[in-house]
mmCIF file of C-alpha atoms in Angstrom:
data_model
loop_
_atom_site.group_PDB
_atom_site.id
_atom_site.type_symbol
_atom_site.label_atom_id
_atom_site.label_comp_id
_atom_site.label_asym_id
_atom_site.label_seq_id
_atom_site.Cartn_x
_atom_site.Cartn_y
_atom_site.Cartn_z
ATOM 1 C CA MET A 265 -8.098 -3.968 -12.400
ATOM 2 C CA LYS A 266 -4.392 -3.312 -12.830
ATOM 3 C CA ILE A 267 -2.220 -1.444 -15.325
ATOM 4 C CA VAL A 268 1.294 -2.754 -15.962
ATOM 5 C CA TRP A 269 4.252 -1.329 -17.871
ATOM 6 C CA LEU A 270 8.000 -1.757 -18.204
ATOM 7 C CA GLN A 271 10.483 1.098 -17.947
ATOM 8 C CA ASP A 272 14.199 0.361 -18.052
ATOM 9 C CA ASP A 273 14.786 -2.419 -15.482
ATOM 10 C CA ASN A 274 11.598 -1.868 -13.495
ATOM 11 C CA ILE A 275 8.023 -3.076 -13.752
ATOM 12 C CA PHE A 276 5.294 -0.683 -12.623
ATOM 13 C CA VAL A 277 1.832 -1.713 -11.480
ATOM 14 C CA VAL A 278 -1.151 0.499 -10.681
ATOM 15 C CA SER A 279 -4.082 -1.419 -9.235
ATOM 16 C CA LYS A 280 -7.403 -0.732 -7.545
ATOM 17 C CA SER A 281 -8.811 -3.018 -4.869
ATOM 18 C CA LYS A 282 -9.839 -3.171 -1.217
ATOM 19 C CA THR A 283 -7.492 -3.586 1.740
ATOM 20 C CA THR A 284 -8.132 -5.112 5.154
ATOM 21 C CA ASN A 285 -5.546 -2.779 6.724
ATOM 22 C CA LYS A 286 -7.669 -0.407 8.822
ATOM 23 C CA LYS A 287 -4.728 1.990 9.233
ATOM 24 C CA ILE A 288 -4.789 2.591 5.479
ATOM 25 C CA SER A 289 -8.484 2.708 4.605
ATOM 26 C CA ASP A 290 -12.018 2.174 5.896
ATOM 27 C CA GLY A 291 -12.509 -0.741 3.522
ATOM 28 C CA SER A 292 -13.303 1.292 0.407
ATOM 29 C CA LYS A 293 -11.393 0.501 -2.763
ATOM 30 C CA LEU A 294 -8.110 2.365 -3.134
ATOM 31 C CA VAL A 295 -5.490 2.762 -5.840
ATOM 32 C CA GLN A 296 -1.996 1.498 -5.037
ATOM 33 C CA THR A 297 1.255 1.682 -6.988
ATOM 34 C CA TYR A 298 4.019 -0.917 -6.993
ATOM 35 C CA THR A 299 7.511 -0.821 -8.461
ATOM 36 C CA PHE A 300 9.286 -4.151 -8.904
ATOM 37 C CA SER A 301 12.620 -4.888 -10.474
ATOM 38 C CA LYS A 302 12.568 -6.980 -13.622
ATOM 39 C CA ASP A 303 14.849 -9.418 -11.787
ATOM 40 C CA GLN A 304 12.166 -9.928 -9.139
ATOM 41 C CA TRP A 305 9.606 -10.694 -11.838
ATOM 42 C CA LEU A 306 11.953 -13.140 -13.542
ATOM 43 C CA LEU A 307 12.655 -14.870 -10.239
ATOM 44 C CA ALA A 308 8.971 -15.101 -9.323
ATOM 45 C CA THR A 309 7.892 -16.417 -12.736
ATOM 46 C CA THR A 310 10.700 -18.902 -13.402
ATOM 47 C CA SER A 311 11.713 -20.245 -9.979
ATOM 48 C CA SER A 312 10.324 -21.508 -6.688
ATOM 49 C CA GLY A 313 11.607 -22.086 -3.178
ATOM 50 C CA PHE A 314 13.997 -19.129 -3.263
ATOM 51 C CA GLY A 315 12.754 -17.403 -0.105
ATOM 52 C CA MET A 316 12.113 -13.843 0.985
ATOM 53 C CA LYS A 317 15.725 -12.812 1.518
ATOM 54 C CA LYS A 318 16.729 -13.589 -2.073
ATOM 55 C CA PHE A 319 13.630 -11.873 -3.464
ATOM 56 C CA PHE A 320 14.096 -8.630 -1.537
ATOM 57 C CA ALA A 321 17.841 -8.579 -2.218
ATOM 58 C CA MET A 322 16.926 -8.003 -5.877
ATOM 59 C CA ASP A 323 15.451 -4.544 -5.164
ATOM 60 C CA GLY A 324 18.435 -2.467 -6.305
ATOM 61 C CA THR A 325 16.683 -0.766 -9.220
ATOM 62 C CA ASN A 326 13.252 -0.325 -7.635
ATOM 63 C CA CYS A 327 14.183 0.541 -4.028
ATOM 64 C CA MET A 328 17.598 2.004 -4.796
ATOM 65 C CA ASP A 329 19.613 3.084 -1.727
ATOM 66 C CA CYS A 330 16.724 3.149 0.737
ATOM 67 C CA PRO A 331 18.206 2.216 4.130
ATOM 68 C CA TYR A 332 15.465 -0.388 4.604
ATOM 69 C CA SER A 333 15.952 -2.063 1.220
ATOM 70 C CA GLY A 334 17.148 -5.624 0.806
ATOM 71 C CA ASN A 335 20.015 -4.707 -1.517
ATOM 72 C CA GLN A 336 21.592 -2.549 1.194
ATOM 73 C CA GLY A 337 22.037 -5.648 3.294
ATOM 74 C CA LYS A 338 19.929 -4.499 6.236
ATOM 75 C CA GLY A 339 16.322 -4.797 5.098
ATOM 76 C CA GLY A 340 13.745 -3.999 7.730
ATOM 77 C CA CYS A 341 11.156 -2.396 5.443
ATOM 78 C CA TYR A 342 7.580 -2.827 6.657
ATOM 79 C CA THR A 343 6.861 -4.553 3.334
ATOM 80 C CA HIS A 344 9.365 -7.308 4.125
ATOM 81 C CA LYS A 345 6.772 -9.493 5.792
ATOM 82 C CA PHE A 346 5.451 -12.867 4.750
ATOM 83 C CA ASN A 347 1.906 -11.793 3.858
ATOM 84 C CA GLN A 348 3.131 -8.921 1.691
ATOM 85 C CA TYR A 349 5.762 -11.157 0.117
ATOM 86 C CA VAL A 350 3.157 -13.769 -0.855
ATOM 87 C CA GLY A 351 0.995 -11.005 -2.324
ATOM 88 C CA PHE A 352 3.900 -9.634 -4.354
ATOM 89 C CA LEU A 353 4.678 -13.078 -5.773
ATOM 90 C CA SER A 354 1.037 -13.571 -6.729
ATOM 91 C CA MET A 355 0.933 -10.185 -8.456
ATOM 92 C CA LEU A 356 4.181 -10.781 -10.345
ATOM 93 C CA ARG A 357 3.101 -14.245 -11.472
ATOM 94 C CA SER A 358 -0.088 -12.743 -12.918
ATOM 95 C CA ILE A 359 1.990 -10.471 -15.174
ATOM 96 C CA LYS A 360 2.640 -11.934 -18.620
ATOM 97 C CA PHE A 361 5.629 -11.123 -20.808
ATOM 98 C CA SER A 362 3.212 -9.502 -23.267
ATOM 99 C CA ASP A 363 2.200 -7.023 -20.525
ATOM 100 C CA LEU A 364 5.740 -5.651 -20.317
ATOM 101 C CA THR A 365 5.377 -2.795 -22.772
ATOM 102 C CA PRO A 366 6.199 0.891 -22.176
ATOM 103 C CA LEU A 367 3.835 3.400 -20.611
ATOM 104 C CA ASP A 368 1.765 4.693 -23.523
ATOM 105 C CA ALA A 369 -1.151 7.129 -23.746
ATOM 106 C CA GLU A 370 -3.727 4.390 -23.188
ATOM 107 C CA LYS A 371 -2.061 3.032 -20.061
ATOM 108 C CA PHE A 372 -1.512 6.591 -18.806
ATOM 109 C CA MET A 373 -5.211 7.458 -19.125
ATOM 110 C CA ASP A 374 -6.328 4.127 -17.669
ATOM 111 C CA ALA A 375 -4.202 4.750 -14.569
ATOM 112 C CA VAL A 376 -5.588 8.274 -14.176
ATOM 113 C CA GLU A 377 -9.147 7.043 -14.627
ATOM 114 C CA LEU A 378 -8.694 4.547 -11.778
ATOM 115 C CA CYS A 379 -7.892 7.421 -9.411
ATOM 116 C CA LYS A 380 -11.079 9.426 -9.840
ATOM 117 C CA ASP A 381 -12.757 9.954 -6.465
ATOM 118 C CA SER A 382 -10.414 7.409 -4.839
ATOM 119 C CA TYR A 383 -7.569 7.466 -2.356
ATOM 120 C CA VAL A 384 -4.204 6.836 -4.033
ATOM 121 C CA ARG A 385 -1.380 5.217 -2.110
ATOM 122 C CA PHE A 386 1.846 5.873 -4.004
ATOM 123 C CA GLY A 387 4.676 3.464 -3.258
ATOM 124 C CA THR A 388 2.827 0.561 -1.660
ATOM 125 C CA TYR A 389 5.999 -1.229 -2.682
ATOM 126 C CA GLY A 390 9.066 0.270 -4.331
ATOM 127 C CA GLU A 391 10.294 3.826 -4.819
ATOM 128 C CA PRO A 392 7.379 6.027 -6.027
ATOM 129 C CA SER A 393 9.579 8.804 -7.419
ATOM 130 C CA LEU A 394 10.534 6.399 -10.229
ATOM 131 C CA LEU A 395 7.008 6.862 -11.550
ATOM 132 C CA ASN A 396 6.581 9.195 -14.505
ATOM 133 C CA PHE A 397 6.185 12.683 -12.993
ATOM 134 C CA ALA A 398 3.367 13.731 -15.334
ATOM 135 C CA LEU A 399 1.499 10.581 -14.343
ATOM 136 C CA VAL A 400 1.957 11.285 -10.623
ATOM 137 C CA LYS A 401 0.590 14.793 -11.182
ATOM 138 C CA ALA A 402 -2.439 13.588 -13.140
ATOM 139 C CA MET A 403 -3.208 10.755 -10.710
ATOM 140 C CA SER A 404 -2.964 13.089 -7.710
ATOM 141 C CA TRP A 405 -5.215 15.757 -9.120
ATOM 142 C CA ASN A 406 -7.884 13.229 -10.045
ATOM 143 C CA ALA A 407 -7.744 11.531 -6.642
ATOM 144 C CA LYS A 408 -9.948 12.137 -3.641
ATOM 145 C CA SER A 409 -6.786 12.066 -1.525
ATOM 146 C CA TRP A 410 -3.288 10.657 -1.828
ATOM 147 C CA THR A 411 -0.138 9.852 0.136
ATOM 148 C CA GLY A 412 3.445 9.135 -0.903
ATOM 149 C CA TYR A 413 6.902 8.882 0.670
ATOM 150 C CA THR A 414 10.388 8.916 -0.829
ATOM 151 C CA HIS A 415 13.882 8.179 0.459
ATOM 152 C CA GLN A 416 15.254 9.846 -2.696
ATOM 153 C CA TRP A 417 14.424 13.381 -1.515
ATOM 154 C CA ASN A 418 18.124 14.335 -1.394
ATOM 155 C CA LYS A 419 18.631 13.565 -5.110
ATOM 156 C CA GLU A 420 18.480 16.440 -7.587
ATOM 157 C CA TRP A 421 16.245 14.529 -10.000
ATOM 158 C CA ALA A 422 13.687 13.844 -7.259
ATOM 159 C CA LEU A 423 13.140 17.472 -6.244
ATOM 160 C CA PRO A 424 9.945 17.952 -8.325
ATOM 161 C CA TYR A 425 8.269 15.115 -6.424
ATOM 162 C CA SER A 426 8.228 17.262 -3.273
ATOM 163 C CA LYS A 427 4.930 18.625 -4.584
ATOM 164 C CA TYR A 428 3.246 15.259 -4.092
ATOM 165 C CA PHE A 429 5.401 13.112 -1.756
ATOM 166 C CA MET A 430 6.875 13.428 1.709
ATOM 167 C CA ALA A 431 10.568 13.054 2.423
ATOM 168 C CA SER A 432 11.166 9.944 4.527
ATOM 169 C CA THR A 433 13.473 11.224 7.261
ATOM 170 C CA HIS A 434 14.656 9.841 10.595
ATOM 171 C CA ASN A 435 16.002 12.734 12.671
ATOM 172 C CA LYS A 436 16.053 16.518 13.022
ATOM 173 C CA GLU A 437 19.119 16.902 10.802
ATOM 174 C CA GLU A 438 17.598 15.052 7.853
ATOM 175 C CA THR A 439 14.304 16.879 8.326
ATOM 176 C CA TYR A 440 16.075 20.244 8.214
ATOM 177 C CA GLU A 441 17.980 19.223 5.076
ATOM 178 C CA ALA A 442 14.770 18.067 3.404
ATOM 179 C CA LYS A 443 13.107 21.379 4.224
ATOM 180 C CA GLN A 444 15.913 23.208 2.393
ATOM 181 C CA LYS A 445 14.931 21.175 -0.654
ATOM 182 C CA ASN A 446 11.274 22.212 -0.276
ATOM 183 C CA TYR A 447 10.157 18.835 1.064
ATOM 184 C CA ARG A 448 7.796 18.288 3.946
ATOM 185 C CA SER A 449 8.952 15.328 6.018
ATOM 186 C CA PHE A 450 7.430 12.167 7.384
ATOM 187 C CA ILE A 451 9.735 11.425 10.306
ATOM 188 C CA ALA A 452 10.170 7.888 11.605
ATOM 189 C CA THR A 453 11.410 8.952 15.010
ATOM 190 C CA LYS A 454 12.950 7.065 17.904
ATOM 191 C CA ASP A 455 11.964 9.507 20.662
ATOM 192 C CA GLY A 456 9.256 11.740 19.163
ATOM 193 C CA ASN A 457 11.008 15.004 20.097
ATOM 194 C CA GLU A 458 10.780 16.527 16.629
ATOM 195 C CA GLU A 459 8.517 19.525 16.026
ATOM 196 C CA ALA A 460 5.885 17.860 13.886
ATOM 197 C CA VAL A 461 2.300 16.661 13.905
ATOM 198 C CA THR A 462 1.843 13.146 15.273
ATOM 199 C CA CYS A 463 0.456 10.832 12.586
ATOM 200 C CA PRO A 464 -3.308 10.545 13.302
ATOM 201 C CA ALA A 465 -3.254 6.916 12.082
ATOM 202 C CA SER A 466 -0.540 5.904 14.565
ATOM 203 C CA ALA A 467 -0.835 3.906 17.774
ATOM 204 C CA GLU A 468 0.499 6.837 19.804
ATOM 205 C CA ALA A 469 -2.316 9.019 18.421
ATOM 206 C CA GLY A 470 -4.894 6.363 19.255
ATOM 207 C CA PHE A 471 -5.628 5.521 15.599
ATOM 208 C CA LYS A 472 -7.835 8.612 15.322
ATOM 209 C CA SER A 473 -7.944 8.403 11.543
ATOM 210 C CA ASN A 474 -6.732 6.355 8.576
ATOM 211 C CA CYS A 475 -4.462 7.360 5.702
ATOM 212 C CA ALA A 476 -7.285 7.658 3.167
ATOM 213 C CA SER A 477 -9.314 10.017 5.361
ATOM 214 C CA CYS A 478 -6.349 11.966 6.712
ATOM 215 C CA GLY A 479 -4.321 12.639 3.568
ATOM 216 C CA LEU A 480 -1.764 14.836 5.352
ATOM 217 C CA CYS A 481 1.205 13.038 3.785
ATOM 218 C CA SER A 482 0.689 14.542 0.350
ATOM 219 C CA GLY A 483 3.632 16.835 -0.298
ATOM 220 C CA THR A 484 3.512 20.614 -0.574
ATOM 221 C CA LEU A 485 0.519 20.717 -2.927
ATOM 222 C CA GLY A 486 -1.649 18.341 -0.944
ATOM 223 C CA LYS A 487 -3.326 18.621 2.438
ATOM 224 C CA GLY A 488 -1.422 20.149 5.331
ATOM 225 C CA SER A 489 1.735 22.217 5.639
ATOM 226 C CA LYS A 490 3.599 20.763 8.625
ATOM 227 C CA ASP A 491 5.919 17.784 8.999
ATOM 228 C CA ILE A 492 4.422 14.541 10.296
ATOM 229 C CA LYS A 493 6.055 12.123 12.749
ATOM 230 C CA ILE A 494 5.519 8.565 13.884
ATOM 231 C CA LEU A 495 7.394 6.417 16.382
ATOM 232 C CA GLU A 496 9.531 3.737 14.739
ATOM 233 C CA HIS A 497 7.789 0.389 14.728
#
């Protein structure tokens, strides 16, 4: 099942299904959120043969100024892989024009209902802090566990999301700055020297857990109080 709505120039999807990624889950169904630009949907539903680079370059409104976004010219996001790309195209092509209506009370409650007793993965693709804040709150508090990460932690409008998401940081300086804004950090580190807990679902931790079971990356109101780190990969 999936819930779809349009807000400004972005298309939001909340879906519930299984994943084969053992780092994420043990195979149980999980809820995942996606934020696509309307331009990506138009490209996927009206064209063919355009390629990954063109698709991900259209992520200005849904990935914003993330350093790994396609619109910044560098890319490198872990979602910029062929299998994910094919999945995104399939999802977008299943969305009809008639689905592109605003988030209303029915869609809100349907999304919350999906989360009951489930793990919620905010931002499977796209910037999760673009999601309606009240919806994030309701989804989180109905979930069994949740995780979320944002590169928008240094923006004034994104400060409330520190309750539910981690700041995506890359060094000690950014981590310190995020802490001043009441964010816990998930640090993609080059050397691992930061004072933080090593991600239990990482290779360097021996894959001791998965994201659904761990749930440490859940902001200041979730599970855990320390920063988390993982070696860049």
